[in-house]
PDB file of C-alpha atoms and ligand atoms in Angstrom:
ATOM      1  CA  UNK A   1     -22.511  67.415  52.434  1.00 52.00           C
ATOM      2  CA  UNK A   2     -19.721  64.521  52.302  1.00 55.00           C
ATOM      3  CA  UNK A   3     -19.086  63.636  48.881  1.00 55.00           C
ATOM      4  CA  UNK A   4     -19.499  59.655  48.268  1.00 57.00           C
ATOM      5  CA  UNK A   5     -16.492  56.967  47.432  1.00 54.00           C
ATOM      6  CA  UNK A   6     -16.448  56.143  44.200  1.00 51.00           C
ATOM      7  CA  UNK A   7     -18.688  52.810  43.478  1.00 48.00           C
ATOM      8  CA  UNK A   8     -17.241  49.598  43.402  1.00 49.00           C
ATOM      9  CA  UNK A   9     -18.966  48.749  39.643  1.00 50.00           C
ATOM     10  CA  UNK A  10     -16.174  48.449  37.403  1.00 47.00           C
ATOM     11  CA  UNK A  11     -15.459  45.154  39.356  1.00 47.00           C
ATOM     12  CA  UNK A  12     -17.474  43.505  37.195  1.00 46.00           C
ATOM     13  CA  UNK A  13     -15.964  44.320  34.316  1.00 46.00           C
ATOM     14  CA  UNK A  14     -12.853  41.553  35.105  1.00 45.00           C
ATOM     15  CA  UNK A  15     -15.067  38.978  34.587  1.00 45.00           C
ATOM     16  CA  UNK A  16     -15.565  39.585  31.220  1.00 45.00           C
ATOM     17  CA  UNK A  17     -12.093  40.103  29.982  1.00 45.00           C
ATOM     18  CA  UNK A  18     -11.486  36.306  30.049  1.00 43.00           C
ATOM     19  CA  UNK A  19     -13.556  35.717  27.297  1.00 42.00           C
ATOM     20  CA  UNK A  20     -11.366  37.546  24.540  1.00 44.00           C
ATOM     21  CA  UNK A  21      -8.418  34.518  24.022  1.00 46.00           C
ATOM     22  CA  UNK A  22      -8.325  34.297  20.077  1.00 47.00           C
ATOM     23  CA  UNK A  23      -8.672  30.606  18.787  1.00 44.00           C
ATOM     24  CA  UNK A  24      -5.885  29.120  16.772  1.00 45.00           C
ATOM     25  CA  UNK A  25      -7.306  28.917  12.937  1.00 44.00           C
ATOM     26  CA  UNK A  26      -7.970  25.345  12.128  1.00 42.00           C
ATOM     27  CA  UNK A  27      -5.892  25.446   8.859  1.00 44.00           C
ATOM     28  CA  UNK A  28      -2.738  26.509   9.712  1.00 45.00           C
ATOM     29  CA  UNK A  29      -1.032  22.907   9.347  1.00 59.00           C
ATOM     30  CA  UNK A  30       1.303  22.958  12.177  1.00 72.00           C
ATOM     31  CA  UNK A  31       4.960  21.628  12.205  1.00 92.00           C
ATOM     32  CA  UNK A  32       6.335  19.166   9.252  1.00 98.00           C
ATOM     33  CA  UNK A  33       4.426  18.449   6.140  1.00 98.00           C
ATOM     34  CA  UNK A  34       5.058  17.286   2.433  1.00 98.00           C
ATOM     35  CA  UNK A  35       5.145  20.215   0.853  1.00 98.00           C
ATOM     36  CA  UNK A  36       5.856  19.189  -3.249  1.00 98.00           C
ATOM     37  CA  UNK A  37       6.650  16.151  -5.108  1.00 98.00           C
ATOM     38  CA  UNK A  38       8.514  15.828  -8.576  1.00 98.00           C
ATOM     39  CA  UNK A  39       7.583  12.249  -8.758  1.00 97.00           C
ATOM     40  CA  UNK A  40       8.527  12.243 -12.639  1.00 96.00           C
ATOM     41  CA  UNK A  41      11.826  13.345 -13.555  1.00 96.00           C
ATOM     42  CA  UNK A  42      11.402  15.742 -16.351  1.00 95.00           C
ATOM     43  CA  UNK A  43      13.088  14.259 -19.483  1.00 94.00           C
ATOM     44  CA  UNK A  44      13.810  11.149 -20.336  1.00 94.00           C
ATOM     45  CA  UNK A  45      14.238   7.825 -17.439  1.00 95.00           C
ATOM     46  CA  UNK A  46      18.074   7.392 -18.083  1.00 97.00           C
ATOM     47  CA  UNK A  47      18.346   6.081 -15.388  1.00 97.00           C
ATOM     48  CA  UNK A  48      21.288   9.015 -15.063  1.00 98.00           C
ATOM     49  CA  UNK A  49      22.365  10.385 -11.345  1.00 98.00           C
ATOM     50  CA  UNK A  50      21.168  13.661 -12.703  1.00 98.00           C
ATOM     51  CA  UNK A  51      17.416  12.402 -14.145  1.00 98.00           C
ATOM     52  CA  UNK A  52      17.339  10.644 -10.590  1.00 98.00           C
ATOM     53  CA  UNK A  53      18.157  13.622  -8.678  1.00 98.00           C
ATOM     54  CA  UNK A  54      15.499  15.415 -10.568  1.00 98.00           C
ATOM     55  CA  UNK A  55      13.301  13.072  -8.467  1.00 98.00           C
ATOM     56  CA  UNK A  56      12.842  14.687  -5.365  1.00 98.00           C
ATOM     57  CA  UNK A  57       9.980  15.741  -2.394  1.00 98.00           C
ATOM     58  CA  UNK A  58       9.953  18.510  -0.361  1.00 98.00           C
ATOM     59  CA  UNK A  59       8.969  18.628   3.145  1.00 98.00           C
ATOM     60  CA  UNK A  60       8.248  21.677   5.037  1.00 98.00           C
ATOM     61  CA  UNK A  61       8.276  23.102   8.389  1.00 98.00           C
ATOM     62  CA  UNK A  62       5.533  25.680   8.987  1.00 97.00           C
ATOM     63  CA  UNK A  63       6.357  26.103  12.475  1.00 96.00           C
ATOM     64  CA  UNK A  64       8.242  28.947  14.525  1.00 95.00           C
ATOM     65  CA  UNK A  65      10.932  26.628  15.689  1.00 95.00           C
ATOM     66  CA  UNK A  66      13.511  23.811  14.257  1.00 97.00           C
ATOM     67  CA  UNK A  67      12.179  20.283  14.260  1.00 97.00           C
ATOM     68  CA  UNK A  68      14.688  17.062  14.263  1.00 97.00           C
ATOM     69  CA  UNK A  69      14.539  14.794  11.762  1.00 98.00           C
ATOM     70  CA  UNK A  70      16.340  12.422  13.512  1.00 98.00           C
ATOM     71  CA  UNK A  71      15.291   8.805  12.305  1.00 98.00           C
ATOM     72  CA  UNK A  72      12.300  10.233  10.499  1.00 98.00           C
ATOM     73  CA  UNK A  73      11.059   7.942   7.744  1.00 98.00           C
ATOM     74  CA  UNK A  74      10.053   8.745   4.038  1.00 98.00           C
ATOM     75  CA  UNK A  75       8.600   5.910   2.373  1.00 98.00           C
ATOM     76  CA  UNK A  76       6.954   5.129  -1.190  1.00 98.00           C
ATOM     77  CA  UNK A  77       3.325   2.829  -1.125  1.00 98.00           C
ATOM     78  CA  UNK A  78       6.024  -0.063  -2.144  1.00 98.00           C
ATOM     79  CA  UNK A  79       7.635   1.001   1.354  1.00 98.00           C
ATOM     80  CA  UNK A  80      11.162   1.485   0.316  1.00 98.00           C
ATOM     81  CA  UNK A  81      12.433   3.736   3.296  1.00 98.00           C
ATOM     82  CA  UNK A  82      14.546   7.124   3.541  1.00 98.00           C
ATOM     83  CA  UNK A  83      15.677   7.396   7.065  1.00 98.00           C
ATOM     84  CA  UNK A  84      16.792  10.824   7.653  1.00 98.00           C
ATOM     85  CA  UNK A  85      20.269  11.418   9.858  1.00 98.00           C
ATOM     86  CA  UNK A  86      20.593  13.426  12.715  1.00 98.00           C
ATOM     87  CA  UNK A  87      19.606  16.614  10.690  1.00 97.00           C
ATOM     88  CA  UNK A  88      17.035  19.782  11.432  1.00 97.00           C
ATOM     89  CA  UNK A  89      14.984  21.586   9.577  1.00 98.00           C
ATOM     90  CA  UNK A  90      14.775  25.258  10.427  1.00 97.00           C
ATOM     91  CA  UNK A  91      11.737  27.389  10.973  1.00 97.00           C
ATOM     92  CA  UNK A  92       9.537  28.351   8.108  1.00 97.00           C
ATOM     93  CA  UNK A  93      12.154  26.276   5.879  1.00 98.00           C
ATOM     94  CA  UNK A  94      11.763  23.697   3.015  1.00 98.00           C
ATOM     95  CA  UNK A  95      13.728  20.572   2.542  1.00 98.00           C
ATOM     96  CA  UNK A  96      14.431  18.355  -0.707  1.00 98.00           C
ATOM     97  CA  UNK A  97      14.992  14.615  -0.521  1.00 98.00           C
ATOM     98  CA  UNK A  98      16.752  13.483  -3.627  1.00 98.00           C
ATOM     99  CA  UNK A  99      16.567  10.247  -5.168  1.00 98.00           C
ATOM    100  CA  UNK A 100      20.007   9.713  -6.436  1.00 98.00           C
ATOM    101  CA  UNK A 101      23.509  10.165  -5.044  1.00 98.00           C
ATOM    102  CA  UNK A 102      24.863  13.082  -3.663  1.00 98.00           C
ATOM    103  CA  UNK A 103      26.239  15.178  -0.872  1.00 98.00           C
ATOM    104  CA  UNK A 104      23.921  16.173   2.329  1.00 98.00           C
ATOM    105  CA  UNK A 105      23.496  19.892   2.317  1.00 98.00           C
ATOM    106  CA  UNK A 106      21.176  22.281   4.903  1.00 97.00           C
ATOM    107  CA  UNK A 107      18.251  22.355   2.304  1.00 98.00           C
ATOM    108  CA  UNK A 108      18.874  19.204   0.086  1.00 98.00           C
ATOM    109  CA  UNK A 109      19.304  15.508   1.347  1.00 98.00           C
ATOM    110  CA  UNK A 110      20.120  12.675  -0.947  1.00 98.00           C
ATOM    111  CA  UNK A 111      18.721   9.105  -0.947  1.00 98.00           C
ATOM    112  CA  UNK A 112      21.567   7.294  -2.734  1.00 98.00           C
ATOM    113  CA  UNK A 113      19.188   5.139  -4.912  1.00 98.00           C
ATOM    114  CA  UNK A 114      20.495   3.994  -8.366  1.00 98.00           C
ATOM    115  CA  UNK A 115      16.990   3.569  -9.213  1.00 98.00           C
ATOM    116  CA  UNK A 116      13.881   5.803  -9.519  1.00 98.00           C
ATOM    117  CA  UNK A 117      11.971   5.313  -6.224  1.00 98.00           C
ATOM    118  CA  UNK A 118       8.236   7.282  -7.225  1.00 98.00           C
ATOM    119  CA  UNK A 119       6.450   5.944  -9.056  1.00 97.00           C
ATOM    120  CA  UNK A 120       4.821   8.141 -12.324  1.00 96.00           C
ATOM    121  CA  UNK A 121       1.970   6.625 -12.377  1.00 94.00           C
ATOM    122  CA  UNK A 122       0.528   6.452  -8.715  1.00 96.00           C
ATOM    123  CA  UNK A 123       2.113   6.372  -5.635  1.00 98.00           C
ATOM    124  CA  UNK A 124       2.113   7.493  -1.940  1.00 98.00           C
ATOM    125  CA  UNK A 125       4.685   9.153  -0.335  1.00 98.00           C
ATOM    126  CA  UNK A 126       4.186   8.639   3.925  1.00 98.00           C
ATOM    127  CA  UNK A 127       6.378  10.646   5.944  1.00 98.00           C
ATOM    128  CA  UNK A 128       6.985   9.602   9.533  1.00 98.00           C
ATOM    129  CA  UNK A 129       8.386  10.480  13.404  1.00 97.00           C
ATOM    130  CA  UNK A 130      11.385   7.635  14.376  1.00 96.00           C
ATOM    131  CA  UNK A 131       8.661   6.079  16.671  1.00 95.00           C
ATOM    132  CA  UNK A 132       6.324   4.838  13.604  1.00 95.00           C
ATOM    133  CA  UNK A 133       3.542   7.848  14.177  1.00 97.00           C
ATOM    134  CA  UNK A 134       2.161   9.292  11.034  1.00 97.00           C
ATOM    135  CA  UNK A 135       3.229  12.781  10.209  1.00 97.00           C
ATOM    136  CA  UNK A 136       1.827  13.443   6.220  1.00 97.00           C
ATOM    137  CA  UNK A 137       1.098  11.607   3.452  1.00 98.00           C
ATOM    138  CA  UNK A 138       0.522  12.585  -0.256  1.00 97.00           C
ATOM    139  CA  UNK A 139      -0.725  10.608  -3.322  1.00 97.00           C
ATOM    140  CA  UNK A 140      -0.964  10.625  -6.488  1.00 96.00           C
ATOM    141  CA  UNK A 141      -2.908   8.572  -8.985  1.00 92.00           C
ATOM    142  CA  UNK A 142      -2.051   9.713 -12.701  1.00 80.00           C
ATOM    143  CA  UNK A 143       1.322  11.311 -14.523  1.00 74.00           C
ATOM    144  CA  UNK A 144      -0.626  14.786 -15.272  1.00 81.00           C
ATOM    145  CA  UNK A 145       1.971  17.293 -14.989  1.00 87.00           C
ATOM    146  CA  UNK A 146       4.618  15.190 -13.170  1.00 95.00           C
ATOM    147  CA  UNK A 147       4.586  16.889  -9.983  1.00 96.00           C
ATOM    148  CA  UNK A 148       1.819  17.812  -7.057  1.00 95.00           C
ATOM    149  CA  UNK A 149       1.859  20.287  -4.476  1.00 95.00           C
ATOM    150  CA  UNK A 150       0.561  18.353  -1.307  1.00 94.00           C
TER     151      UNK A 150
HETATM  152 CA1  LIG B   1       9.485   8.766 -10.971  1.00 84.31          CA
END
């Protein structure tokens, strides 16, 4: 007696594989976001390079590659513009935008304002691409602790 081929079922069995792709999770914010804003200098409004330094917001990258900053825009509800130089921000990486004077480093950019540009008691910081397109945004409406994680 011949023995038979072995049946063609497991051909089925393709068919079904296609059905296992894993869905990206909804909140994993992807690329550039505000991350943190001091928005009140802690200590007294002197008006000092140091007190306006102290004024800062932090953007962050929560992506797996560099993004360009190139002519990106951060901008206060009043609309007084940062545009950011030719610069990147790395992987996984946070960046602080000063308010005051200072020298451009990897991790720490610098407005050059003589003035305090957020305001304590309610503001909007709106973060931006070079062609206009909305990136983030983060508000605030009361001094509470000074400072907001976004
Ligand atoms: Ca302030």
């Amino acid at each position: 007696m011949r023995m038979r081929a072995a049946l063609p079922a497991l051909a089925g069995v393709a068919a079904l594989t296609g059905t296992a792709l894993l869905a990206t999770p909804a909140q994993a914010a992807a690329g550039v976001t505000i991350y943190y804003v001091q928005y009140d200098s802690p200590g007294k409004d002197d008006r000092s390079n140091k007190s306006l330094n102290a004024e800062w917001v932090q953007i962050k990258n929560n992506g797996s590659s560099a993004v360009s900053l190139k002519g990106w825009i951060l901008k206060d509800a009043s609309n007084h513009k940062y545009t950011f130089p030719n610069v990147k921000i790395g992987a996984h990486k946070t960046m602080k935008v000063h308010t005051g004077q200072g020298k451009d480093t990897t991790s720490d950019k610098y407005q050059g304002r003589k003035a305090y540009v957020w305001n304590n008691t309610s503001d909007k910081a709106t973060l931006t691409k070079a062609n206009g397109s909305k990136v983030d945004t983060c508000s605030w409406t009361k001094p509470g602790s000074g400072h907001k994680y976004c």
